[in-house]
PDB file of C-alpha atoms in Angstrom:
ATOM      1  CA  LYS A   1      26.739  64.060  72.694  1.00 62.00           C
ATOM      2  CA  ASN A   2      28.086  62.463  75.628  1.00 75.00           C
ATOM      3  CA  GLU A   3      29.067  65.511  77.905  1.00 88.00           C
ATOM      4  CA  VAL A   4      31.995  62.862  79.726  1.00 93.00           C
ATOM      5  CA  GLU A   5      34.598  62.008  76.911  1.00 95.00           C
ATOM      6  CA  GLN A   6      36.960  59.317  77.260  1.00 96.00           C
ATOM      7  CA  SER A   7      40.069  57.938  75.565  1.00 96.00           C
ATOM      8  CA  PRO A   8      41.191  56.001  74.104  1.00 97.00           C
ATOM      9  CA  GLN A   9      38.295  53.257  74.433  1.00 95.00           C
ATOM     10  CA  ASN A  10      40.889  50.289  74.475  1.00 96.00           C
ATOM     11  CA  LEU A  11      44.017  49.826  75.352  1.00 97.00           C
ATOM     12  CA  THR A  12      46.122  47.001  76.004  1.00 97.00           C
ATOM     13  CA  ALA A  13      49.410  46.995  77.984  1.00 97.00           C
ATOM     14  CA  GLN A  14      52.510  44.778  78.829  1.00 97.00           C
ATOM     15  CA  GLU A  15      53.105  43.955  81.948  1.00 97.00           C
ATOM     16  CA  GLY A  16      55.464  47.103  83.380  1.00 97.00           C
ATOM     17  CA  GLU A  17      54.450  50.044  80.989  1.00 97.00           C
ATOM     18  CA  PHE A  18      53.185  53.073  81.806  1.00 98.00           C
ATOM     19  CA  ILE A  19      49.604  53.874  81.141  1.00 98.00           C
ATOM     20  CA  THR A  20      46.828  56.578  80.322  1.00 98.00           C
ATOM     21  CA  ILE A  21      44.041  57.063  80.804  1.00 98.00           C
ATOM     22  CA  ASN A  22      41.994  60.761  79.058  1.00 98.00           C
ATOM     23  CA  CYS A  23      38.569  61.816  80.603  1.00 98.00           C
ATOM     24  CA  SER A  24      37.780  64.772  78.977  1.00 97.00           C
ATOM     25  CA  TYR A  25      34.370  67.043  80.032  1.00 95.00           C
ATOM     26  CA  SER A  26      31.831  69.816  78.497  1.00 93.00           C
ATOM     27  CA  VAL A  27      30.486  70.746  81.200  1.00 87.00           C
ATOM     28  CA  GLY A  28      31.473  72.887  84.864  1.00 86.00           C
ATOM     29  CA  ILE A  29      32.066  70.526  87.839  1.00 88.00           C
ATOM     30  CA  SER A  30      32.643  70.666  90.964  1.00 86.00           C
ATOM     31  CA  ALA A  31      33.780  67.233  91.605  1.00 90.00           C
ATOM     32  CA  LEU A  32      35.827  64.545  89.379  1.00 94.00           C
ATOM     33  CA  HIS A  33      35.448  60.742  89.937  1.00 94.00           C
ATOM     34  CA  TRP A  34      37.586  57.536  88.692  1.00 97.00           C
ATOM     35  CA  LEU A  35      35.937  54.391  88.952  1.00 96.00           C
ATOM     36  CA  GLN A  36      37.061  51.209  88.667  1.00 96.00           C
ATOM     37  CA  GLN A  37      34.617  48.187  86.802  1.00 95.00           C
ATOM     38  CA  HIS A  38      36.788  44.705  88.181  1.00 89.00           C
ATOM     39  CA  PRO A  39      35.585  42.204  85.018  1.00 80.00           C
ATOM     40  CA  GLY A  40      33.038  40.288  87.764  1.00 77.00           C
ATOM     41  CA  GLY A  41      31.345  43.341  87.085  1.00 77.00           C
ATOM     42  CA  GLY A  42      32.066  45.218  90.450  1.00 88.00           C
ATOM     43  CA  ILE A  43      32.120  49.330  90.781  1.00 93.00           C
ATOM     44  CA  VAL A  44      34.497  51.030  93.232  1.00 93.00           C
ATOM     45  CA  SER A  45      35.903  54.270  93.642  1.00 92.00           C
ATOM     46  CA  LEU A  46      39.512  55.224  93.244  1.00 95.00           C
ATOM     47  CA  PHE A  47      39.990  59.011  93.198  1.00 93.00           C
ATOM     48  CA  MET A  48      37.750  62.696  94.201  1.00 92.00           C
ATOM     49  CA  LEU A  49      39.225  65.261  92.942  1.00 92.00           C
ATOM     50  CA  SER A  50      38.485  68.941  92.105  1.00 90.00           C
ATOM     51  CA  SER A  51      41.758  70.545  92.034  1.00 92.00           C
ATOM     52  CA  GLY A  52      45.294  69.385  91.825  1.00 94.00           C
ATOM     53  CA  LYS A  53      46.626  65.351  91.964  1.00 96.00           C
ATOM     54  CA  LYS A  54      46.411  62.724  93.656  1.00 96.00           C
ATOM     55  CA  LYS A  55      48.262  59.690  94.020  1.00 97.00           C
ATOM     56  CA  HIS A  56      47.406  56.336  95.443  1.00 95.00           C
ATOM     57  CA  GLY A  57      49.670  53.232  95.167  1.00 96.00           C
ATOM     58  CA  ARG A  58      50.721  52.914  91.610  1.00 97.00           C
ATOM     59  CA  LEU A  59      47.244  55.091  90.870  1.00 97.00           C
ATOM     60  CA  ILE A  60      47.707  58.735  90.037  1.00 98.00           C
ATOM     61  CA  ALA A  61      44.927  60.939  88.663  1.00 98.00           C
ATOM     62  CA  THR A  62      44.943  64.604  87.646  1.00 98.00           C
ATOM     63  CA  ILE A  63      42.243  67.098  86.598  1.00 97.00           C
ATOM     64  CA  ASN A  64      43.153  70.718  84.784  1.00 96.00           C
ATOM     65  CA  ILE A  65      39.672  73.166  85.563  1.00 92.00           C
ATOM     66  CA  GLN A  66      40.608  75.317  82.929  1.00 93.00           C
ATOM     67  CA  GLU A  67      41.182  72.645  79.907  1.00 95.00           C
ATOM     68  CA  LYS A  68      38.509  70.613  81.471  1.00 95.00           C
ATOM     69  CA  HIS A  69      40.544  67.778  81.465  1.00 96.00           C
ATOM     70  CA  SER A  70      41.253  64.532  84.148  1.00 98.00           C
ATOM     71  CA  SER A  71      44.026  61.511  83.543  1.00 98.00           C
ATOM     72  CA  LEU A  72      44.640  58.315  84.824  1.00 98.00           C
ATOM     73  CA  HIS A  73      47.599  56.835  85.450  1.00 98.00           C
ATOM     74  CA  ILE A  74      48.711  54.108  86.227  1.00 98.00           C
ATOM     75  CA  THR A  75      52.508  53.161  86.503  1.00 97.00           C
ATOM     76  CA  ALA A  76      54.535  49.948  86.484  1.00 96.00           C
ATOM     77  CA  SER A  77      50.668  47.787  84.975  1.00 97.00           C
ATOM     78  CA  HIS A  78      50.696  44.929  86.419  1.00 96.00           C
ATOM     79  CA  PRO A  79      47.991  42.007  84.765  1.00 96.00           C
ATOM     80  CA  ARG A  80      45.894  42.848  88.300  1.00 94.00           C
ATOM     81  CA  ASP A  81      44.819  46.482  87.309  1.00 96.00           C
ATOM     82  CA  SER A  82      43.435  45.072  84.046  1.00 96.00           C
ATOM     83  CA  ALA A  83      39.470  46.353  84.714  1.00 96.00           C
ATOM     84  CA  VAL A  84      37.679  49.291  82.467  1.00 96.00           C
ATOM     85  CA  TYR A  85      38.276  52.582  84.096  1.00 97.00           C
ATOM     86  CA  ILE A  86      35.191  55.445  84.295  1.00 96.00           C
ATOM     87  CA  CYS A  87      35.534  59.040  84.927  1.00 96.00           C
ATOM     88  CA  ALA A  88      32.589  60.526  86.358  1.00 94.00           C
ATOM     89  CA  VAL A  89      32.169  64.821  86.740  1.00 92.00           C
ATOM     90  CA  ASP A  90      29.978  65.923  89.042  1.00 86.00           C
ATOM     91  CA  SER A  91      27.889  68.817  88.038  1.00 76.00           C
ATOM     92  CA  TRP A  92      26.623  70.534  91.192  1.00 67.00           C
ATOM     93  CA  GLY A  93      24.505  67.740  91.925  1.00 63.00           C
ATOM     94  CA  LYS A  94      24.358  65.354  88.879  1.00 70.00           C
ATOM     95  CA  LEU A  95      26.835  62.682  88.056  1.00 80.00           C
ATOM     96  CA  GLN A  96      27.867  62.063  84.557  1.00 89.00           C
ATOM     97  CA  PHE A  97      29.405  58.920  83.296  1.00 93.00           C
ATOM     98  CA  GLY A  98      32.261  58.677  80.566  1.00 94.00           C
ATOM     99  CA  ALA A  99      31.480  55.497  78.565  1.00 93.00           C
ATOM    100  CA  GLY A 100      34.851  53.484  80.236  1.00 94.00           C
ATOM    101  CA  THR A 101      38.358  52.344  79.348  1.00 96.00           C
ATOM    102  CA  GLN A 102      38.831  49.195  78.710  1.00 96.00           C
ATOM    103  CA  VAL A 103      42.595  48.598  79.779  1.00 97.00           C
ATOM    104  CA  VAL A 104      43.906  44.837  79.271  1.00 97.00           C
ATOM    105  CA  VAL A 105      47.572  44.413  80.789  1.00 97.00           C
ATOM    106  CA  THR A 106      48.951  41.029  79.356  1.00 97.00           C
ATOM    107  CA  PRO A 107      52.278  39.261  81.402  1.00 95.00           C
TER     108      PRO A 107
ATOM    109  CA  ASN B   1      31.969  44.435 105.660  1.00 61.00           C
ATOM    110  CA  ALA B   2      28.651  43.513 103.446  1.00 75.00           C
ATOM    111  CA  GLY B   3      28.442  47.949 102.192  1.00 94.00           C
ATOM    112  CA  VAL B   4      25.496  47.589  99.221  1.00 96.00           C
ATOM    113  CA  THR B   5      23.795  44.562  98.925  1.00 96.00           C
ATOM    114  CA  GLN B   6      22.141  43.489  95.433  1.00 96.00           C
ATOM    115  CA  THR B   7      19.290  41.078  95.055  1.00 96.00           C
ATOM    116  CA  PRO B   8      18.546  39.648  93.242  1.00 96.00           C
ATOM    117  CA  LYS B   9      22.253  38.778  90.994  1.00 94.00           C
ATOM    118  CA  PHE B  10      20.443  38.162  87.962  1.00 95.00           C
ATOM    119  CA  GLN B  11      17.180  37.964  86.508  1.00 95.00           C
ATOM    120  CA  VAL B  12      14.854  36.818  83.630  1.00 96.00           C
ATOM    121  CA  LEU B  13      11.487  38.288  82.759  1.00 96.00           C
ATOM    122  CA  LYS B  14       8.986  38.530  79.966  1.00 97.00           C
ATOM    123  CA  THR B  15       7.805  40.877  78.506  1.00 97.00           C
ATOM    124  CA  GLY B  16       4.548  42.562  80.919  1.00 96.00           C
ATOM    125  CA  GLN B  17       6.454  41.222  84.111  1.00 97.00           C
ATOM    126  CA  SER B  18       6.632  42.900  87.134  1.00 96.00           C
ATOM    127  CA  MET B  19       9.529  43.275  89.198  1.00 95.00           C
ATOM    128  CA  THR B  20      11.821  44.806  92.536  1.00 97.00           C
ATOM    129  CA  LEU B  21      15.426  45.124  92.651  1.00 98.00           C
ATOM    130  CA  GLN B  22      16.206  45.365  95.609  1.00 97.00           C
ATOM    131  CA  CYS B  23      19.932  47.331  97.454  1.00 97.00           C
ATOM    132  CA  ALA B  24      20.496  47.589 100.964  1.00 97.00           C
ATOM    133  CA  GLN B  25      23.210  49.713 103.050  1.00 97.00           C
ATOM    134  CA  ASP B  26      24.743  49.075 105.984  1.00 96.00           C
ATOM    135  CA  MET B  27      27.043  51.462 106.026  1.00 95.00           C
ATOM    136  CA  ASN B  28      24.565  54.438 107.584  1.00 94.00           C
ATOM    137  CA  HIS B  29      24.702  56.448 104.209  1.00 93.00           C
ATOM    138  CA  ASN B  30      22.034  59.429 103.584  1.00 91.00           C
ATOM    139  CA  SER B  31      21.808  59.185  99.870  1.00 90.00           C
ATOM    140  CA  MET B  32      21.200  56.107  97.455  1.00 92.00           C
ATOM    141  CA  TYR B  33      20.862  55.988  93.475  1.00 93.00           C
ATOM    142  CA  TRP B  34      19.948  53.687  90.714  1.00 96.00           C
ATOM    143  CA  TYR B  35      22.132  53.305  87.354  1.00 96.00           C
ATOM    144  CA  ARG B  36      21.699  51.348  84.396  1.00 97.00           C
ATOM    145  CA  GLN B  37      24.782  50.051  82.518  1.00 95.00           C
ATOM    146  CA  ASP B  38      24.184  49.842  78.730  1.00 93.00           C
ATOM    147  CA  PRO B  39      26.834  48.204  76.419  1.00 86.00           C
ATOM    148  CA  GLY B  40      29.300  51.608  75.050  1.00 82.00           C
ATOM    149  CA  MET B  41      27.336  54.066  76.984  1.00 84.00           C
ATOM    150  CA  GLY B  42      27.911  55.201  80.773  1.00 86.00           C
ATOM    151  CA  LEU B  43      26.003  54.760  83.540  1.00 92.00           C
ATOM    152  CA  ARG B  44      22.870  56.669  84.017  1.00 94.00           C
ATOM    153  CA  LEU B  45      21.042  57.488  86.593  1.00 93.00           C
ATOM    154  CA  ILE B  46      17.685  56.325  87.086  1.00 96.00           C
ATOM    155  CA  TYR B  47      16.357  57.635  90.044  1.00 95.00           C
ATOM    156  CA  TYR B  48      18.181  58.825  93.798  1.00 91.00           C
ATOM    157  CA  SER B  49      16.756  59.719  97.330  1.00 92.00           C
ATOM    158  CA  ALA B  50      19.127  62.011  99.002  1.00 88.00           C
ATOM    159  CA  SER B  51      17.947  61.297 102.354  1.00 88.00           C
ATOM    160  CA  GLU B  52      15.111  59.145 103.548  1.00 88.00           C
ATOM    161  CA  GLY B  53      11.595  59.785 102.875  1.00 88.00           C
ATOM    162  CA  THR B  54      12.746  61.963  99.434  1.00 92.00           C
ATOM    163  CA  THR B  55      13.195  60.221  95.677  1.00 94.00           C
ATOM    164  CA  ASP B  56      13.867  61.703  92.715  1.00 92.00           C
ATOM    165  CA  LYS B  57      14.097  61.671  89.204  1.00 93.00           C
ATOM    166  CA  GLY B  58      17.407  60.884  87.158  1.00 90.00           C
ATOM    167  CA  GLU B  59      18.202  60.801  83.572  1.00 89.00           C
ATOM    168  CA  VAL B  60      15.680  57.843  82.569  1.00 95.00           C
ATOM    169  CA  PRO B  61      13.702  57.008  85.088  1.00 96.00           C
ATOM    170  CA  ASN B  62      10.746  56.613  82.540  1.00 96.00           C
ATOM    171  CA  GLY B  63       9.436  52.729  83.211  1.00 96.00           C
ATOM    172  CA  TYR B  64      10.681  52.353  86.283  1.00 97.00           C
ATOM    173  CA  ASN B  65       9.221  53.710  90.918  1.00 97.00           C
ATOM    174  CA  VAL B  66      11.125  53.262  93.549  1.00 97.00           C
ATOM    175  CA  SER B  67      10.903  53.252  97.386  1.00 96.00           C
ATOM    176  CA  ARG B  68      13.285  54.639  99.741  1.00 96.00           C
ATOM    177  CA  LEU B  69      11.995  51.840 102.350  1.00 88.00           C
ATOM    178  CA  ASN B  70      14.105  52.980 105.123  1.00 94.00           C
ATOM    179  CA  LYS B  71      17.359  55.246 105.592  1.00 95.00           C
ATOM    180  CA  ARG B  72      19.203  51.053 104.416  1.00 96.00           C
ATOM    181  CA  GLU B  73      16.692  50.211 101.857  1.00 97.00           C
ATOM    182  CA  PHE B  74      16.444  51.414  98.578  1.00 97.00           C
ATOM    183  CA  SER B  75      14.366  48.906  96.427  1.00 97.00           C
ATOM    184  CA  LEU B  76      13.861  49.762  92.056  1.00 98.00           C
ATOM    185  CA  ARG B  77      10.571  48.441  90.520  1.00 97.00           C
ATOM    186  CA  LEU B  78       9.698  47.791  86.598  1.00 96.00           C
ATOM    187  CA  GLU B  79       6.174  47.883  86.555  1.00 93.00           C
ATOM    188  CA  SER B  80       5.712  46.200  83.120  1.00 96.00           C
ATOM    189  CA  ALA B  81       8.886  45.211  82.150  1.00 95.00           C
ATOM    190  CA  ALA B  82      10.116  46.134  78.390  1.00 96.00           C
ATOM    191  CA  PRO B  83      12.828  44.338  76.115  1.00 96.00           C
ATOM    192  CA  SER B  84      14.747  48.094  76.418  1.00 96.00           C
ATOM    193  CA  GLN B  85      14.598  47.634  80.137  1.00 97.00           C
ATOM    194  CA  THR B  86      17.317  44.341  79.476  1.00 97.00           C
ATOM    195  CA  SER B  87      20.924  46.068  81.160  1.00 96.00           C
ATOM    196  CA  VAL B  88      22.768  45.873  84.674  1.00 95.00           C
ATOM    197  CA  TYR B  89      21.740  47.391  87.310  1.00 97.00           C
ATOM    198  CA  PHE B  90      23.875  49.506  89.954  1.00 96.00           C
ATOM    199  CA  CYS B  91      22.573  50.414  93.369  1.00 96.00           C
ATOM    200  CA  ALA B  92      25.308  52.966  95.365  1.00 93.00           C
ATOM    201  CA  SER B  93      25.220  54.843  98.336  1.00 92.00           C
ATOM    202  CA  SER B  94      27.161  57.689  99.734  1.00 89.00           C
ATOM    203  CA  GLU B  95      27.271  59.362 103.035  1.00 87.00           C
ATOM    204  CA  GLY B  96      26.604  63.069 101.989  1.00 76.00           C
ATOM    205  CA  ARG B  97      24.423  64.340  98.510  1.00 67.00           C
ATOM    206  CA  GLN B  98      25.135  62.805  95.010  1.00 61.00           C
ATOM    207  CA  GLY B  99      28.701  63.219  93.740  1.00 60.00           C
ATOM    208  CA  HIS B 100      29.946  65.406  96.828  1.00 70.00           C
ATOM    209  CA  GLN B 101      31.416  62.050  98.679  1.00 79.00           C
ATOM    210  CA  PRO B 102      32.761  58.620  97.000  1.00 83.00           C
ATOM    211  CA  GLN B 103      29.716  56.433  95.712  1.00 87.00           C
ATOM    212  CA  HIS B 104      29.517  52.568  96.965  1.00 91.00           C
ATOM    213  CA  PHE B 105      27.995  50.500  94.727  1.00 94.00           C
ATOM    214  CA  GLY B 106      26.944  47.024  94.626  1.00 95.00           C
ATOM    215  CA  ASP B 107      27.465  44.205  92.697  1.00 93.00           C
ATOM    216  CA  GLY B 108      24.855  44.140  90.178  1.00 94.00           C
ATOM    217  CA  THR B 109      22.164  43.198  88.659  1.00 96.00           C
ATOM    218  CA  ARG B 110      21.525  41.580  85.432  1.00 95.00           C
ATOM    219  CA  LEU B 111      18.320  41.430  84.076  1.00 96.00           C
ATOM    220  CA  SER B 112      17.473  40.269  80.501  1.00 96.00           C
ATOM    221  CA  ILE B 113      13.617  40.465  79.899  1.00 97.00           C
ATOM    222  CA  LEU B 114      12.430  38.750  76.408  1.00 95.00           C
TER     223      LEU B 114
END
């Protein structure tokens, strides 16, 4: 069983909708990362957080260490947000990745 | 800014052939990583190098070898390719050790082994 679980696996939204992706993990961690993988395959780091909340443009990431849960929110979604979003946890030097959430935003 | 550069982008091999995947970064990062990505599974760490001159096994090292040639370059070698090694391979780098700094990824190498 993967120690990092993401939900949903797939998500389709209409442009302008609010999107939430969830990440649950079962190990102790020192940090959590959210990554974005574009349709062409490139991967970029969106957030790294160890507590609370971070915001960058229309993206918001939150983490609850006690509940071992993180969420990535996309406000006012746009077709260019279509990508795979990946959660990764740092368990004191060991990085473990979720399987990703495929997001499609339609015009 | 080039960032992390991987070559080749695509490769088809026959079972038993050998090849080396090249990775170079121009950000003066200390740590470099090789991952593989398979359908329905998360990225899995093959090998990493915390600093120049050191390499360590990750989650799935069997069938692979690595060389940290210098601070910029980290290569991955398949000595005798097997169909199970068909995958997309990503190289990444970070300023510090794994997980405590954002990682910067290359564009990936799509490798098919027949």
